[in-house]
GROMACS .gro file of C-alpha atoms in nm:
model
  389
    1MET     CA    1  -0.478  -0.508   4.922
    2SER     CA    2  -0.593  -0.386   4.594
    3ILE     CA    3  -0.357  -0.360   4.303
    4ILE     CA    4  -0.382  -0.077   4.073
    5LEU     CA    5  -0.214  -0.016   3.751
    6PHE     CA    6  -0.201   0.345   3.684
    7ASP     CA    7  -0.136   0.560   3.387
    8ASP     CA    8   0.153   0.808   3.464
    9ASN     CA    9   0.239   1.114   3.260
   10GLN     CA   10   0.432   0.938   3.000
   11THR     CA   11   0.117   0.713   2.862
   12GLU     CA   12   0.012   1.007   2.619
   13HIS     CA   13   0.348   0.867   2.430
   14LEU     CA   14   0.178   0.556   2.353
   15SER     CA   15  -0.138   0.722   2.144
   16PRO     CA   16  -0.313   0.661   1.937
   17PHE     CA   17  -0.351   0.323   2.129
   18THR     CA   18  -0.377   0.491   2.458
   19LEU     CA   19  -0.634   0.741   2.313
   20THR     CA   20  -0.928   0.449   2.384
   21ARG     CA   21  -0.736   0.235   2.649
   22ALA     CA   22  -0.533   0.253   2.925
   23ALA     CA   23  -0.154   0.132   2.899
   24ALA     CA   24  -0.222  -0.157   3.091
   25ASP     CA   25  -0.459  -0.284   2.836
   26ILE     CA   26  -0.201  -0.285   2.568
   27ARG     CA   27  -0.125  -0.645   2.435
   28CYS     CA   28   0.264  -0.734   2.412
   29GLY     CA   29   0.341  -1.093   2.370
   30ILE     CA   30   0.033  -1.301   2.451
   31LEU     CA   31  -0.150  -1.115   2.727
   32THR     CA   32  -0.227  -0.770   2.804
   33LEU     CA   33   0.002  -0.585   3.062
   34ALA     CA   34  -0.301  -0.602   3.302
   35GLU     CA   35  -0.344  -0.972   3.242
   36LYS     CA   36   0.061  -1.048   3.304
   37TRP     CA   37   0.037  -0.860   3.631
   38ALA     CA   38  -0.277  -1.037   3.743
   39LYS     CA   39  -0.106  -1.371   3.652
   40HIS     CA   40   0.198  -1.286   3.835
   41LEU     CA   41   0.044  -1.154   4.160
   42GLY     CA   42  -0.229  -1.416   4.171
   43GLN     CA   43  -0.510  -1.167   4.202
   44THR     CA   44  -0.748  -0.927   4.038
   45VAL     CA   45  -0.605  -0.620   3.916
   46SER     CA   46  -0.792  -0.261   3.851
   47ILE     CA   47  -0.666   0.010   3.640
   48GLN     CA   48  -0.630   0.385   3.707
   49PRO     CA   49  -0.655   0.548   3.335
   50GLN     CA   50  -0.608   0.883   3.221
   51ALA     CA   51  -0.903   1.131   3.308
   52HIS     CA   52  -1.077   1.089   2.967
   53LEU     CA   53  -1.109   0.727   3.008
   54SER     CA   54  -1.219   0.719   3.372
   55LYS     CA   55  -1.579   0.625   3.288
   56LYS     CA   56  -1.440   0.288   3.137
   57TYR     CA   57  -1.261   0.154   3.441
   58ALA     CA   58  -1.367   0.084   3.790
   59ILE     CA   59  -1.119   0.095   4.086
   60ILE     CA   60  -1.132  -0.222   4.348
   61GLU     CA   61  -1.066  -0.030   4.694
   62SER     CA   62  -0.966  -0.176   5.015
   63ASP     CA   63  -0.737  -0.029   5.295
   64ASP     CA   64  -0.408  -0.109   5.126
   65HIS     CA   65  -0.316  -0.034   4.777
   66LEU     CA   66  -0.027  -0.119   4.570
   67PHE     CA   67   0.012   0.104   4.285
   68ILE     CA   68   0.204  -0.019   4.000
   69ASN     CA   69   0.297   0.168   3.664
   70GLY     CA   70   0.057   0.053   3.368
   71ARG     CA   71   0.332   0.070   3.112
   72LEU     CA   72   0.589  -0.151   3.316
   73LEU     CA   73   0.649  -0.518   3.216
   74PRO     CA   74   0.663  -0.759   3.484
   75GLN     CA   75   1.008  -0.965   3.546
   76GLN     CA   76   1.031  -1.221   3.808
   77ALA     CA   77   1.286  -1.009   4.017
   78LEU     CA   78   1.107  -0.696   3.979
   79VAL     CA   79   0.784  -0.866   4.099
   80LYS     CA   80   0.947  -0.987   4.422
   81VAL     CA   81   1.080  -0.651   4.488
   82ILE     CA   82   0.728  -0.480   4.441
   83GLN     CA   83   0.575  -0.753   4.655
   84GLY     CA   84   0.806  -0.667   4.924
   85LEU     CA   85   0.718  -0.297   4.948
   86LYS     CA   86   0.545  -0.188   5.276
   87GLN     CA   87   0.345   0.138   5.352
   88ASN     CA   88   0.457   0.439   5.232
   89GLU     CA   89   0.764   0.297   5.011
   90ILE     CA   90   0.807   0.374   4.652
   91LEU     CA   91   0.979   0.204   4.388
   92MET     CA   92   1.168   0.438   4.097
   93GLN     CA   93   1.376   0.390   3.788
   94GLY     CA   94   1.550   0.750   3.757
   95ASP     CA   95   1.254   0.994   3.775
   96ILE     CA   96   0.999   0.724   3.691
   97THR     CA   97   0.761   0.598   3.931
   98LEU     CA   98   0.736   0.206   3.901
   99ALA     CA   99   0.529   0.105   4.193
  100TYR     CA  100   0.420   0.224   4.556
  101MET     CA  101   0.245   0.143   4.866
  102THR     CA  102  -0.015   0.368   5.037
  103THR     CA  103  -0.344   0.365   5.228
  104HIS     CA  104  -0.674   0.478   5.103
  105PHE     CA  105  -0.516   0.668   4.804
  106ASN     CA  106  -0.359   0.884   5.046
  107GLN     CA  107   0.013   0.928   4.886
  108SER     CA  108   0.180   1.098   5.167
  109ALA     CA  109   0.558   1.161   5.211
  110PHE     CA  110   0.723   0.820   5.122
  111SER     CA  111   0.939   0.682   5.424
  112GLN     CA  112   1.180   0.502   5.187
  113ALA     CA  113   1.264   0.518   4.823
  114TYR     CA  114   1.421   0.247   4.635
  115ASN     CA  115   1.574   0.230   4.269
  116PHE     CA  116   1.511  -0.059   4.016
  117THR     CA  117   1.752  -0.004   3.715
  118ASP     CA  118   1.656  -0.292   3.499
  119ALA     CA  119   1.261  -0.210   3.472
  120LEU     CA  120   1.141  -0.255   3.140
  121LEU     CA  121   0.850  -0.003   3.017
  122ILE     CA  122   0.671   0.058   2.711
  123ASN     CA  123   0.805   0.408   2.656
  124ARG     CA  124   0.680   0.443   2.282
  125ILE     CA  125   0.456   0.273   2.055
  126HIS     CA  126   0.714   0.087   1.840
  127ASN     CA  127   0.834  -0.093   2.185
  128ILE     CA  128   0.489  -0.315   2.156
  129PHE     CA  129   0.643  -0.503   1.860
  130THR     CA  130   1.003  -0.488   1.956
  131PHE     CA  131   0.938  -0.642   2.281
  132ASN     CA  132   0.685  -0.876   2.142
  133SER     CA  133   0.910  -1.175   2.089
  134GLN     CA  134   1.058  -1.191   2.424
  135GLU     CA  135   0.702  -1.129   2.567
  136ILE     CA  136   0.548  -1.404   2.380
  137VAL     CA  137   0.821  -1.638   2.548
  138ASN     CA  138   0.779  -1.503   2.895
  139ASP     CA  139   0.380  -1.545   2.867
  140PHE     CA  140   0.394  -1.888   2.717
  141SER     CA  141   0.602  -2.015   3.050
  142LEU     CA  142   0.346  -1.830   3.248
  143LEU     CA  143   0.031  -1.981   3.056
  144THR     CA  144   0.136  -2.325   3.003
  145LYS     CA  145   0.317  -2.438   3.320
  146ASP     CA  146   0.170  -2.737   3.477
  147LYS     CA  147  -0.074  -2.768   3.191
  148VAL     CA  148  -0.097  -3.048   2.922
  149SER     CA  149  -0.112  -2.950   2.583
  150GLY     CA  150  -0.348  -3.063   2.313
  151LYS     CA  151  -0.191  -3.243   2.014
  152LEU     CA  152  -0.155  -3.156   1.672
  153SER     CA  153  -0.291  -3.407   1.419
  154ALA     CA  154  -0.086  -3.603   1.158
  155SER     CA  155  -0.158  -3.372   0.880
  156ASN     CA  156   0.047  -3.090   1.022
  157THR     CA  157   0.444  -3.059   1.023
  158GLN     CA  158   0.619  -2.960   1.333
  159PHE     CA  159   0.984  -2.912   1.363
  160GLY     CA  160   1.223  -2.727   1.579
  161GLU     CA  161   1.325  -2.739   1.974
  162PHE     CA  162   1.066  -2.523   2.124
  163PRO     CA  163   0.703  -2.677   2.178
  164VAL     CA  164   0.371  -2.592   2.008
  165PHE     CA  165   0.092  -2.572   2.301
  166LEU     CA  166  -0.254  -2.615   2.210
  167GLU     CA  167  -0.530  -2.494   2.420
  168LYS     CA  168  -0.886  -2.662   2.415
  169GLY     CA  169  -1.070  -2.658   2.091
  170VAL     CA  170  -0.794  -2.590   1.851
  171LYS     CA  171  -0.811  -2.662   1.499
  172ALA     CA  172  -0.520  -2.693   1.277
  173GLU     CA  173  -0.476  -2.923   0.980
  174ALA     CA  174  -0.216  -2.939   0.681
  175ALA     CA  175  -0.010  -2.660   0.843
  176ILE     CA  176   0.380  -2.595   0.891
  177PHE     CA  177   0.502  -2.492   1.269
  178ASN     CA  178   0.859  -2.390   1.295
  179THR     CA  179   0.969  -2.370   1.647
  180THR     CA  180   1.336  -2.339   1.581
  181GLU     CA  181   1.357  -1.973   1.729
  182GLY     CA  182   1.077  -1.991   1.964
  183PRO     CA  183   0.749  -2.180   2.092
  184ILE     CA  184   0.399  -2.131   1.930
  185TYR     CA  185   0.080  -2.084   2.141
  186LEU     CA  186  -0.251  -2.171   1.993
  187GLY     CA  187  -0.555  -2.024   2.212
  188VAL     CA  188  -0.873  -2.162   2.302
  189ASP     CA  189  -1.091  -2.226   2.007
  190SER     CA  190  -0.846  -2.077   1.752
  191GLU     CA  191  -0.772  -2.207   1.409
  192VAL     CA  192  -0.473  -2.257   1.163
  193MET     CA  193  -0.623  -2.331   0.833
  194GLU     CA  194  -0.450  -2.548   0.577
  195GLY     CA  195  -0.144  -2.452   0.411
  196ALA     CA  196  -0.052  -2.182   0.667
  197MET     CA  197   0.342  -2.146   0.755
  198ILE     CA  198   0.421  -2.037   1.088
  199ARG     CA  199   0.764  -1.955   1.277
  200GLY     CA  200   0.794  -1.892   1.641
  201PRO     CA  201   0.781  -1.714   1.880
  202PHE     CA  202   0.432  -1.689   1.776
  203ALA     CA  203   0.061  -1.628   1.959
  204LEU     CA  204  -0.265  -1.697   1.832
  205CYS     CA  205  -0.499  -1.575   2.086
  206GLU     CA  206  -0.861  -1.746   2.181
  207HIS     CA  207  -1.118  -1.752   1.888
  208ALA     CA  208  -0.844  -1.629   1.624
  209THR     CA  209  -0.785  -1.750   1.276
  210VAL     CA  210  -0.496  -1.785   1.044
  211LYS     CA  211  -0.613  -1.818   0.695
  212MET     CA  212  -0.538  -2.058   0.431
  213GLY     CA  213  -0.167  -2.041   0.289
  214ALA     CA  214  -0.069  -1.738   0.518
  215LYS     CA  215   0.297  -1.682   0.597
  216ILE     CA  216   0.353  -1.570   0.948
  217TYR     CA  217   0.709  -1.481   1.090
  218THR     CA  218   0.883  -1.477   1.415
  219GLY     CA  219   0.747  -1.225   1.701
  220THR     CA  220   0.393  -1.190   1.552
  221THR     CA  221   0.081  -1.187   1.800
  222ILE     CA  222  -0.280  -1.216   1.659
  223GLY     CA  223  -0.530  -1.106   1.913
  224PRO     CA  224  -0.868  -1.265   2.001
  225HIS     CA  225  -1.118  -1.302   1.741
  226SER     CA  226  -0.888  -1.166   1.472
  227LYS     CA  227  -0.862  -1.322   1.132
  228VAL     CA  228  -0.527  -1.303   0.939
  229GLY     CA  229  -0.426  -1.408   0.600
  230GLY     CA  230  -0.118  -1.310   0.377
  231GLU     CA  231   0.228  -1.237   0.518
  232VAL     CA  232   0.311  -1.114   0.865
  233SER     CA  233   0.619  -1.013   1.017
  234ASN     CA  234   0.684  -0.914   1.405
  235SER     CA  235   0.353  -0.733   1.437
  236VAL     CA  236   0.095  -0.736   1.715
  237ILE     CA  237  -0.295  -0.721   1.646
  238PHE     CA  238  -0.478  -0.638   1.967
  239GLY     CA  239  -0.795  -0.814   1.896
  240TYR     CA  240  -1.094  -0.815   1.680
  241SER     CA  241  -0.914  -0.697   1.403
  242ASN     CA  242  -0.906  -0.846   1.030
  243LYS     CA  243  -0.617  -0.880   0.793
  244GLY     CA  244  -0.813  -1.163   0.589
  245HIS     CA  245  -0.621  -1.169   0.252
  246ASP     CA  246  -0.292  -1.123   0.081
  247GLY     CA  247  -0.055  -0.845   0.142
  248PHE     CA  248   0.224  -0.769   0.384
  249LEU     CA  249   0.202  -0.638   0.745
  250GLY     CA  250   0.546  -0.582   0.896
  251ASN     CA  251   0.683  -0.446   1.211
  252SER     CA  252   0.338  -0.298   1.303
  253VAL     CA  253   0.071  -0.258   1.546
  254LEU     CA  254  -0.304  -0.278   1.495
  255GLY     CA  255  -0.559  -0.170   1.775
  256GLU     CA  256  -0.903  -0.325   1.793
  257TRP     CA  257  -1.190  -0.367   1.523
  258CYS     CA  258  -0.939  -0.234   1.248
  259ASN     CA  259  -0.985  -0.416   0.904
  260LEU     CA  260  -0.734  -0.394   0.624
  261GLY     CA  261  -0.886  -0.441   0.281
  262ALA     CA  262  -0.725  -0.719   0.040
  263ASP     CA  263  -0.367  -0.690  -0.087
  264THR     CA  264  -0.312  -0.386   0.185
  265ASN     CA  265   0.076  -0.326   0.198
  266THR     CA  266   0.302  -0.160   0.450
  267SER     CA  267   0.640  -0.067   0.397
  268ASN     CA  268   0.848  -0.137   0.690
  269LEU     CA  269   1.191  -0.039   0.532
  270LYS     CA  270   1.299   0.321   0.383
  271ASN     CA  271   1.448   0.289   0.039
  272ASN     CA  272   1.768   0.464   0.163
  273TYR     CA  273   1.791   0.238   0.474
  274GLU     CA  274   1.777   0.514   0.713
  275ASP     CA  275   1.619   0.487   1.051
  276VAL     CA  276   1.226   0.557   1.054
  277LYS     CA  277   1.085   0.818   1.239
  278LEU     CA  278   0.702   0.810   1.398
  279TRP     CA  279   0.447   1.066   1.461
  280ASN     CA  280   0.459   1.144   1.854
  281TYR     CA  281   0.136   1.291   1.993
  282VAL     CA  282   0.323   1.466   2.310
  283THR     CA  283   0.560   1.640   2.075
  284LYS     CA  284   0.338   1.693   1.781
  285ASN     CA  285   0.633   1.593   1.548
  286PHE     CA  286   0.810   1.314   1.401
  287GLU     CA  287   1.030   1.140   1.640
  288LYS     CA  288   1.351   0.916   1.578
  289THR     CA  289   1.273   0.551   1.650
  290GLY     CA  290   1.627   0.430   1.628
  291LEU     CA  291   1.487   0.150   1.393
  292GLN     CA  292   1.553   0.033   1.066
  293PHE     CA  293   1.223  -0.171   1.038
  294CYS     CA  294   0.895  -0.023   1.135
  295GLY     CA  295   0.546  -0.007   0.941
  296LEU     CA  296   0.215   0.077   1.031
  297MET     CA  297   0.055   0.190   1.363
  298MET     CA  298  -0.321   0.197   1.352
  299GLY     CA  299  -0.534   0.296   1.627
  300ASP     CA  300  -0.898   0.142   1.713
  301HIS     CA  301  -1.164   0.136   1.470
  302SER     CA  302  -0.961   0.228   1.153
  303LYS     CA  303  -0.986   0.086   0.826
  304CYS     CA  304  -0.855   0.082   0.497
  305GLY     CA  305  -0.976  -0.027   0.143
  306ILE     CA  306  -0.838  -0.272  -0.099
  307ASN     CA  307  -0.474  -0.212  -0.253
  308THR     CA  308  -0.395   0.040   0.023
  309MET     CA  309  -0.030   0.117   0.045
  310PHE     CA  310   0.110   0.257   0.375
  311ASN     CA  311   0.459   0.424   0.404
  312THR     CA  312   0.716   0.321   0.617
  313GLY     CA  313   0.641   0.458   0.983
  314THR     CA  314   0.278   0.548   0.945
  315VAL     CA  315   0.072   0.639   1.228
  316VAL     CA  316  -0.318   0.608   1.192
  317GLY     CA  317  -0.535   0.774   1.466
  318VAL     CA  318  -0.901   0.641   1.565
  319SER     CA  319  -1.191   0.556   1.342
  320ALA     CA  320  -0.980   0.664   1.021
  321ASN     CA  321  -1.108   0.554   0.703
  322ILE     CA  322  -0.862   0.529   0.416
  323PHE     CA  323  -0.859   0.445   0.042
  324GLY     CA  324  -0.755   0.508  -0.294
  325SER     CA  325  -0.448   0.495  -0.493
  326GLY     CA  326  -0.091   0.624  -0.391
  327PHE     CA  327   0.072   0.679  -0.040
  328PRO     CA  328  -0.164   0.864   0.222
  329ARG     CA  329   0.053   1.077   0.450
  330ASN     CA  330   0.256   0.930   0.746
  331PHE     CA  331   0.037   1.065   1.008
  332VAL     CA  332  -0.359   1.032   0.955
  333PRO     CA  333  -0.556   1.193   1.218
  334SER     CA  334  -0.848   1.026   1.389
  335PHE     CA  335  -1.167   1.041   1.207
  336SER     CA  336  -1.018   1.135   0.870
  337TRP     CA  337  -1.188   0.980   0.551
  338GLY     CA  338  -0.967   0.960   0.240
  339GLY     CA  339  -0.612   0.897   0.133
  340ALA     CA  340  -0.332   1.033  -0.084
  341SER     CA  341  -0.574   1.262  -0.282
  342GLY     CA  342  -0.692   1.427   0.026
  343PHE     CA  343  -0.901   1.422   0.328
  344GLU     CA  344  -1.258   1.486   0.471
  345THR     CA  345  -1.376   1.459   0.797
  346TYR     CA  346  -1.549   1.131   0.912
  347THR     CA  347  -1.816   1.254   1.142
  348PRO     CA  348  -1.864   1.056   1.470
  349LYS     CA  349  -2.233   0.998   1.364
  350LYS     CA  350  -2.111   0.800   1.063
  351ALA     CA  351  -1.812   0.633   1.259
  352PHE     CA  352  -2.061   0.489   1.527
  353GLN     CA  353  -2.295   0.384   1.271
  354THR     CA  354  -1.980   0.150   1.118
  355ALA     CA  355  -1.875   0.074   1.468
  356GLU     CA  356  -2.206  -0.066   1.586
  357LYS     CA  357  -2.237  -0.266   1.279
  358VAL     CA  358  -1.905  -0.421   1.309
  359MET     CA  359  -1.939  -0.499   1.675
  360GLN     CA  360  -2.276  -0.652   1.658
  361ARG     CA  361  -2.133  -0.903   1.419
  362ARG     CA  362  -1.932  -1.056   1.729
  363GLY     CA  363  -2.215  -1.010   1.986
  364LEU     CA  364  -2.090  -0.700   2.132
  365LEU     CA  365  -2.202  -0.310   2.164
  366LEU     CA  366  -2.077   0.017   2.132
  367THR     CA  367  -2.166   0.158   2.461
  368GLU     CA  368  -2.237   0.534   2.556
  369THR     CA  369  -1.923   0.529   2.734
  370ASP     CA  370  -1.732   0.423   2.419
  371LYS     CA  371  -1.905   0.710   2.232
  372GLU     CA  372  -1.830   0.971   2.486
  373ILE     CA  373  -1.461   0.875   2.455
  374LEU     CA  374  -1.468   0.884   2.081
  375GLU     CA  375  -1.640   1.210   2.069
  376ALA     CA  376  -1.366   1.347   2.310
  377ILE     CA  377  -1.104   1.206   2.081
  378PHE     CA  378  -1.290   1.380   1.785
  379ALA     CA  379  -1.289   1.688   1.943
  380LYS     CA  380  -0.909   1.663   2.066
  381GLU     CA  381  -0.788   1.604   1.733
  382SER     CA  382  -0.969   1.871   1.518
  383ALA     CA  383  -0.624   2.045   1.538
  384TYR     CA  384  -0.459   1.784   1.331
  385ARG     CA  385  -0.754   1.780   1.087
  386SER     CA  386  -0.589   2.077   0.899
  387TRP     CA  387  -0.881   2.067   0.606
  388GLU     CA  388  -1.128   2.184   0.888
  389HIS     CA  389  -0.963   2.515   0.965
   0.00000   0.00000   0.00000
């Protein structure tokens, strides 16, 4: 049986992050959603993304196919129900398809439909950080079960009832680990430099670094190969992104290959304490989040210069480059170059040159498929770059 995580018709609500990846490749907790399902089900999963990403993903075929919604977070009771589905049976939550069994991709009339009311889905981009604390706890149990942790050296201080788990190759010296509110996970070959102060639940993924004197609060995930300094609270960094210096990042999500210049600061609370609104790519308008705390949502390959200030609830698209004094607007379209004083178009040719240099430093290449996807995003988001019209 092949297991396929599919993007449904609500996936576009998760832009800008799903402009460049399937929903199942979103990181929430320690793992991506695809990695969670692979662990829970004990086998490799494949992904059926939105059409513009089809060249990026290959599907493993077999005689039987179990399709699972790519926005769905696995829970023990839900996993059991999904594993129990038989041919031509479907699991729903209201009008949302959660999972179904079929043969040879032929979705015929379903013989039996079931409802699961307690399913947890990532419906909006701010769910990524609002779910993150609990998902760190869930993934921690999944990853550390029946494993033995490395030991913190005597130069570190640890207190609290929850554990700190060290994978192989972890470096940590003269840091403070507070596990009063949740566990702390340190991935393979990760490093916590001296003077860092960290509160769990917290996840530092493989080859990632917490820099000297950093202050990291509850509910934060630093994805693989990322470097983080300064002050960070309840934020998710997908991977290969840097916030290497002082400045505040709170209630925020950064995609891959992002870089925040020194002393970049994000506002996560409005001066009037009202609920925050975020740009929605489907409604093409700002949408209420119901949250009082919400910061920056930045898509892949976007960057900002030193001393950049982001207003509460700012959404930045893919391959944007932001700099200058003052606050840029709350929605910055993909391939924008500039800031509060105005924008011009950041052409794909120039964006690719930067991306290639950045990725080569990590031994990776910007593929032709990557370029095709980015060019499609550039064309699609032209409508948002008002200065072009």
